[in-house]
Short mmCIF file of C-alpha atoms in Angstrom, two decimals:
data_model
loop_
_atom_site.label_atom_id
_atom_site.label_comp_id
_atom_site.label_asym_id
_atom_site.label_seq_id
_atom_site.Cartn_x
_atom_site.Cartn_y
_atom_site.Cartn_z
CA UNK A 1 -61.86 17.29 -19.15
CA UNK A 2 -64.00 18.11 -16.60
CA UNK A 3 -65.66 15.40 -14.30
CA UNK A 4 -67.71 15.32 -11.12
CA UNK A 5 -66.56 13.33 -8.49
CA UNK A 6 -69.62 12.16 -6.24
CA UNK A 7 -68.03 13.05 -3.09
CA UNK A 8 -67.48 16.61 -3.97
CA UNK A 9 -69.66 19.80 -4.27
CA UNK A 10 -69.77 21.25 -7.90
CA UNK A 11 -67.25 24.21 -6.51
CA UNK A 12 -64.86 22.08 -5.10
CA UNK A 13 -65.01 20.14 -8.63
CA UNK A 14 -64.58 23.49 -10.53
CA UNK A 15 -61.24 24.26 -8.27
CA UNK A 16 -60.01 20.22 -8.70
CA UNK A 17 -60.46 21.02 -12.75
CA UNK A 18 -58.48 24.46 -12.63
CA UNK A 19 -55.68 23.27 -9.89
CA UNK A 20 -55.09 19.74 -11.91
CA UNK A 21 -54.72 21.46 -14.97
CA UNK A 22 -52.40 24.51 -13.53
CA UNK A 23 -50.45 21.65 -12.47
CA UNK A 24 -50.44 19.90 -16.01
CA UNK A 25 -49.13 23.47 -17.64
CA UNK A 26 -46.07 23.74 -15.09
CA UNK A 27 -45.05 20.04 -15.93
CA UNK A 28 -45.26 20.84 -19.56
CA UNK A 29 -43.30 24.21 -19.17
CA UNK A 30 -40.77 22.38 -17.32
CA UNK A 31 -40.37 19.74 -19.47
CA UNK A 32 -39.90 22.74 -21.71
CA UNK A 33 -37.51 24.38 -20.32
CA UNK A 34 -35.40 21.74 -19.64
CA UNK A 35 -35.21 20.54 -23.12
CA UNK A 36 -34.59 23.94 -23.86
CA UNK A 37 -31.63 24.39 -21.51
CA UNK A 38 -29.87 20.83 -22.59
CA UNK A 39 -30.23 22.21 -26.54
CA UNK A 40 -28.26 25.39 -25.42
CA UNK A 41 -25.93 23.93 -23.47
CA UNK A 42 -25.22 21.60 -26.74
CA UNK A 43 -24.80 24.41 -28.70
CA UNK A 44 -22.68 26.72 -26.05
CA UNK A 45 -20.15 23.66 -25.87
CA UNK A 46 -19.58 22.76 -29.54
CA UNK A 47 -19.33 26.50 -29.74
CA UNK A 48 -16.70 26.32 -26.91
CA UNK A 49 -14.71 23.52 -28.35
CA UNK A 50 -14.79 24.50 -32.02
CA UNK A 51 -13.57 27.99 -31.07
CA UNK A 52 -10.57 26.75 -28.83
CA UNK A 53 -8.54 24.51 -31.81
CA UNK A 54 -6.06 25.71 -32.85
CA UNK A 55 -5.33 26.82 -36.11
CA UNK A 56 -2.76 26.10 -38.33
CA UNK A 57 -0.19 28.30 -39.50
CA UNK A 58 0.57 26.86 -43.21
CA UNK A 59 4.08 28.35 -43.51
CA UNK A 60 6.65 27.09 -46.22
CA UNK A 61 9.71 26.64 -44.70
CA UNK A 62 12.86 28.07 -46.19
CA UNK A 63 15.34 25.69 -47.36
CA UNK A 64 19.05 27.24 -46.86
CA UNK A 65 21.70 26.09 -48.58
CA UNK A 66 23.97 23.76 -47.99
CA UNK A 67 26.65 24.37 -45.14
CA UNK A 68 30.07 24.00 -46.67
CA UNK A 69 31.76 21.09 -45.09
CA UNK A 70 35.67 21.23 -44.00
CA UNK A 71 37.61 18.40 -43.99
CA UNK A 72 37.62 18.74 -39.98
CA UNK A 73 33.68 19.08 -39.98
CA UNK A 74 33.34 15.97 -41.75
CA UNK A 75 35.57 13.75 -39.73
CA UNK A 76 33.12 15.33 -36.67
CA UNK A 77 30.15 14.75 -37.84
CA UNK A 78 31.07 10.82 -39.15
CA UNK A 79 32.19 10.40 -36.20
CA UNK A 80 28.81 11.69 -33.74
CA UNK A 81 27.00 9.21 -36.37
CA UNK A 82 28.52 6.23 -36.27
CA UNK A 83 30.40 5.48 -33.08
CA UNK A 84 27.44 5.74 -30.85
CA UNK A 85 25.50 4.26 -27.88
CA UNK A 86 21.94 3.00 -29.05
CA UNK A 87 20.39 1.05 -26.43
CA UNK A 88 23.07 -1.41 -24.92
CA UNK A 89 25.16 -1.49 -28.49
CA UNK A 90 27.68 0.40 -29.73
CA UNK A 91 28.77 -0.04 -33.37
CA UNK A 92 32.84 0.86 -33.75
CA UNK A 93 32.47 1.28 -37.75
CA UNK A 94 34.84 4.88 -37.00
CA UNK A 95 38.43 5.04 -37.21
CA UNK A 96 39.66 8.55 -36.18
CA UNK A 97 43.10 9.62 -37.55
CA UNK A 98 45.12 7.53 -35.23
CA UNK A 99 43.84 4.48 -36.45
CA UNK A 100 41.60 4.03 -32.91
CA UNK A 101 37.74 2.86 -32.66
CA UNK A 102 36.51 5.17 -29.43
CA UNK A 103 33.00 6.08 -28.23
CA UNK A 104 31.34 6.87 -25.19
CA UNK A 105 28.78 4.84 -23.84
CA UNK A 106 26.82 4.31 -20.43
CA UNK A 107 25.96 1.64 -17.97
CA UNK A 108 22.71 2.37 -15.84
CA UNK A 109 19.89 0.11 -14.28
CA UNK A 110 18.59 -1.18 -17.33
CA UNK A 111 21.35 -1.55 -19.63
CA UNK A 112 23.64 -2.91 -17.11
CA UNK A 113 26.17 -4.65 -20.11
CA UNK A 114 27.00 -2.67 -23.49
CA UNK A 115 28.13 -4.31 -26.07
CA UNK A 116 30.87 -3.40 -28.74
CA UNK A 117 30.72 -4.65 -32.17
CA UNK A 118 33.17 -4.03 -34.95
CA UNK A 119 34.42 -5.40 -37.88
CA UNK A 120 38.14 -7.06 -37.86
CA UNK A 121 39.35 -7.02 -40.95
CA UNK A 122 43.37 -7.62 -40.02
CA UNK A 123 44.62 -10.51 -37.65
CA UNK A 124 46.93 -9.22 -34.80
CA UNK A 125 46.98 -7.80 -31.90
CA UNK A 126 43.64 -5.99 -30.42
CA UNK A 127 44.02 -3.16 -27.50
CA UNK A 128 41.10 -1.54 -25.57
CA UNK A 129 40.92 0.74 -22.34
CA UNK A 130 38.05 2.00 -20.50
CA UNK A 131 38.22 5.21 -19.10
CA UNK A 132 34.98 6.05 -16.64
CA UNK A 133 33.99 9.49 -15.99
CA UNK A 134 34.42 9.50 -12.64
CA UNK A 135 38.10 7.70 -12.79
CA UNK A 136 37.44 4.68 -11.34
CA UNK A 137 34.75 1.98 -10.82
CA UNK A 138 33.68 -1.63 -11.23
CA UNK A 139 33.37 -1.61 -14.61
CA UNK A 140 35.39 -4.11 -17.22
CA UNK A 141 35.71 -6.06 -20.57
CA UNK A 142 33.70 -9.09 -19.49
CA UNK A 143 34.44 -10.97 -22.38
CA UNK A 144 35.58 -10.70 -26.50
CA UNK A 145 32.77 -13.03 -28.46
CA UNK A 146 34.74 -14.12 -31.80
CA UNK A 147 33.27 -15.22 -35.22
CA UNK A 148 33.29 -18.48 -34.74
CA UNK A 149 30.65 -17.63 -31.25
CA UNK A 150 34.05 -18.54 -29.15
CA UNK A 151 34.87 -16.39 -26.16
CA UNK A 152 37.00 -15.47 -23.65
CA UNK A 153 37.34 -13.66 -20.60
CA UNK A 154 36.88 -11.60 -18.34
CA UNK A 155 39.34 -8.97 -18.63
CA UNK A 156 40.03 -6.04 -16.48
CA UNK A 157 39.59 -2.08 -17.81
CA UNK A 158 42.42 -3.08 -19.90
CA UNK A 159 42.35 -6.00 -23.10
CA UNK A 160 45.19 -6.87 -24.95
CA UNK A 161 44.25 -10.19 -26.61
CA UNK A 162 45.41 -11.84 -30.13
CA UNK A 163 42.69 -11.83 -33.04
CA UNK A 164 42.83 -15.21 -35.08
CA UNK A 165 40.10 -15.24 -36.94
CA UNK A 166 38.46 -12.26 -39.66
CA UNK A 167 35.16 -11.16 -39.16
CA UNK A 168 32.49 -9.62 -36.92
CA UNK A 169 33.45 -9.76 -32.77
CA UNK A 170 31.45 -8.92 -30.03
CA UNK A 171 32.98 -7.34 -26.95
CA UNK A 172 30.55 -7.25 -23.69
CA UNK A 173 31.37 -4.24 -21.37
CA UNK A 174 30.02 -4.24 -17.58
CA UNK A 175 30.75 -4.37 -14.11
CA UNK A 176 32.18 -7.75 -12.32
CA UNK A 177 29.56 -9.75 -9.83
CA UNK A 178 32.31 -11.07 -7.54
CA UNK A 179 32.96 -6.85 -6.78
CA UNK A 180 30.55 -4.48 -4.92
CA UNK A 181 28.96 -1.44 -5.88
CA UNK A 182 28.33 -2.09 -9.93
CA UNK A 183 29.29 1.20 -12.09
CA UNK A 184 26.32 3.24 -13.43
CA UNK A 185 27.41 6.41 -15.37
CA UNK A 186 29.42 7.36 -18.66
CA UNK A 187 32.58 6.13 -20.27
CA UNK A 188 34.56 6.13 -22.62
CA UNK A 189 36.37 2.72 -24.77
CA UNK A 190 38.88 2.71 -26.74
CA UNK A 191 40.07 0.30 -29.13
CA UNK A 192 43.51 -0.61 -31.09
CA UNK A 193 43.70 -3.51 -33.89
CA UNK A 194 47.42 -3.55 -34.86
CA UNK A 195 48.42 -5.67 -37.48
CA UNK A 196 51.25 -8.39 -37.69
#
């Protein structure tokens, strides 16, 4: 478009007509270019990305046979299964061949009380030491929960108490308030149902 602008000579209008639309092209070739660099930084990223997963390796794995189990191996591995510490509970569901319930458990910050459950299936006489790591500590048998959701206690690191009643008990492990320094670390319990 070319206009004349009263004010200005005809070659001053002819150099306003070729500057303004100079100026036009450079905005358009930016605009341009810009559009132009965001497209190929698009595609030189999803490039980037797709390229750096990882692929998968889609390997069968072999199945071996099965290990041949001793009479030893089995009394081992029952025994890693089923007498151990999960969270602040230890199920005693493991006799070894001495006729004695024992695991290893842990008192820390957050579970500052462990508790033991087992099954009493015979009425007499019930025996349990703690042994910790270290040799001694403030540790103890707080107190023996019965079926019945009696108790009794505390107790010190050793129990000897009478069972009267069949059925599930609950036995709450942990350190005593009226002592200082409470016990954080490993031990190990032991426990001894003999029968009248």
């Amino acid at each position: 478009m070319f206009y004349k602008s009263p004010d200005l000579d005809p070659a001053k209008s002819q150099c306003y007509y070729i500057t303004k639309h100079v100026h036009k092209t450079t905005k358009f070739d930016l605009f341009t270019k810009n559009i132009i660099m965001k497209n190929s930084l698009m595609l030189l990223l999803s490039i980037f990305f797709f390229s750096c997963q990882q692929k998968e390796n889609h390997t069968t794995p072999v199945q071996s046979p099965d290990p041949i189990l001793t009479k030893e191996n089995k009394v081992e591995i029952k025994q890693k299964e089923e007498n151990k510490q999960i969270g602040d509970t230890i199920l005693m569901n493991f006799k070894n061949e001495k006729g004695l319930f024992i695991a290893e458990g842990s008192l820390d910050s957050i579970h500052s009380k462990v508790y033991l459950k087992f099954k009493n299936e015979n009425l007499g006489e019930l025996k349990g030491k703690i042994v910790p790591t270290t040799g001694k500590g403030n540790i103890r048998f707080n107190q023996i929960i019965f079926p019945d959701k009696s108790s009794d206690g505390p107790f010190g690191t050793d129990l000897n108490i009478d069972l009267k009643q069949k059925g599930n008990h609950i036995i709450v492990i942990g350190h005593s308030l009226m002592a200082d320094e409470p016990y954080f670390g490993k031990f190990t319990v032991e426990l001894e149902n003999k029968t009248e």
